[in-house]
């Protein structure tokens, strides 16, 4: 029964994100408030621009990751196969959805393992929720999840707001930081900690760095509201029952989270930062990197492209973002990702 509930919930999440408006209502990621300083003398040719990077020890063509979406139910195998094909063709990173179901049962293991079968050479990371992580006494179950997809990294997602609003949720976060520390010290591949759309503050990031986390995905507010998803699941979209509707827009905007966490890179030379949450184009990718991000992650927009238009449409979307990224790099005189990270941004109201 437990497994069927987990699988059913995963299917519902995908259906709602595809069919309902689950965007933030009044809050944005914040990218529209910032501008690049135009470089009228870039001294580079656009054809010379190098967007390649390295993620989890493997080369990627652009600093883009298709981030944790799904797995653990029958239809997820097809979705993850297509996601892996996109990533393999574009040579970018991929994170699988929560592998909680794979801990409970081997029934849908192939919905996860298919990604490595389709994309043997790209960086792939596994994923489990913070609450499940805190329940573990040792890392052996996680090692099985890593082996399932031959993962290059492993993510723990922080989702206190979702656990609070979810009908089946477990808002029990005592011991999560200790579990993350156990993973960081006992697992040989990099540990990623990510939010799912409410952002990570500098205070939280410092704690994560102190226990050995090497990669932080800020996953800020401004894109998909997972509070909204859970409110819809509860049938309370237009009600104020239990005041849940007041939390639809809860969270730290992506740009603010990104700036705060990237400021810590000066104190932690090992830290890598992923920008995600409401990023909709290649210019916002470029802005993320200029703020200090090493990578950019997206999820829902790729999923919509896949479902509505198939592999070709999803690839076209990634190509569009790549071209926009290169155009922004050309117009700022940035020949590489590392150069783009040095470019200053200015607030529009300061212009």
CSV table of C-alpha atoms in Angstrom, one decimal, residues 12-13 16 161-171 226-245 248:
chain,number,residue,atom,x,y,z
A,12,UNK,CA,-0.4,13.3,-9.6
A,13,UNK,CA,2.6,15.8,-9.3
A,16,UNK,CA,-0.8,18.9,-12.0
A,161,UNK,CA,7.0,23.7,2.8
A,162,UNK,CA,5.9,20.8,0.7
A,163,UNK,CA,6.0,18.3,3.6
A,164,UNK,CA,4.0,20.8,5.6
A,165,UNK,CA,1.2,21.2,3.0
A,166,UNK,CA,1.2,17.7,1.5
A,167,UNK,CA,-1.7,15.5,2.7
A,168,UNK,CA,0.7,12.6,3.3
A,169,UNK,CA,3.5,15.0,4.4
A,170,UNK,CA,5.9,14.5,7.2
A,171,UNK,CA,7.1,17.9,8.5
A,226,UNK,CA,5.2,23.3,-5.1
A,227,UNK,CA,3.0,24.8,-2.4
A,228,UNK,CA,0.6,25.5,-5.2
A,229,UNK,CA,0.8,22.0,-6.4
A,230,UNK,CA,0.0,20.6,-3.0
A,231,UNK,CA,-2.8,23.1,-2.5
A,232,UNK,CA,-4.4,21.9,-5.7
A,233,UNK,CA,-3.9,18.3,-4.7
A,234,UNK,CA,-5.8,19.1,-1.5
A,235,UNK,CA,-8.6,20.7,-3.4
A,236,UNK,CA,-8.1,24.0,-1.7
A,237,UNK,CA,-6.9,26.2,-4.5
A,238,UNK,CA,-9.6,28.9,-3.9
A,239,UNK,CA,-10.1,28.4,-0.2
A,240,UNK,CA,-8.3,29.6,2.9
A,241,UNK,CA,-8.9,26.5,4.9
A,242,UNK,CA,-6.1,26.1,7.3
A,243,UNK,CA,-4.5,29.2,5.8
A,244,UNK,CA,-2.6,27.1,3.3
A,245,UNK,CA,-3.4,29.4,0.4
A,248,UNK,CA,1.4,29.7,-2.4
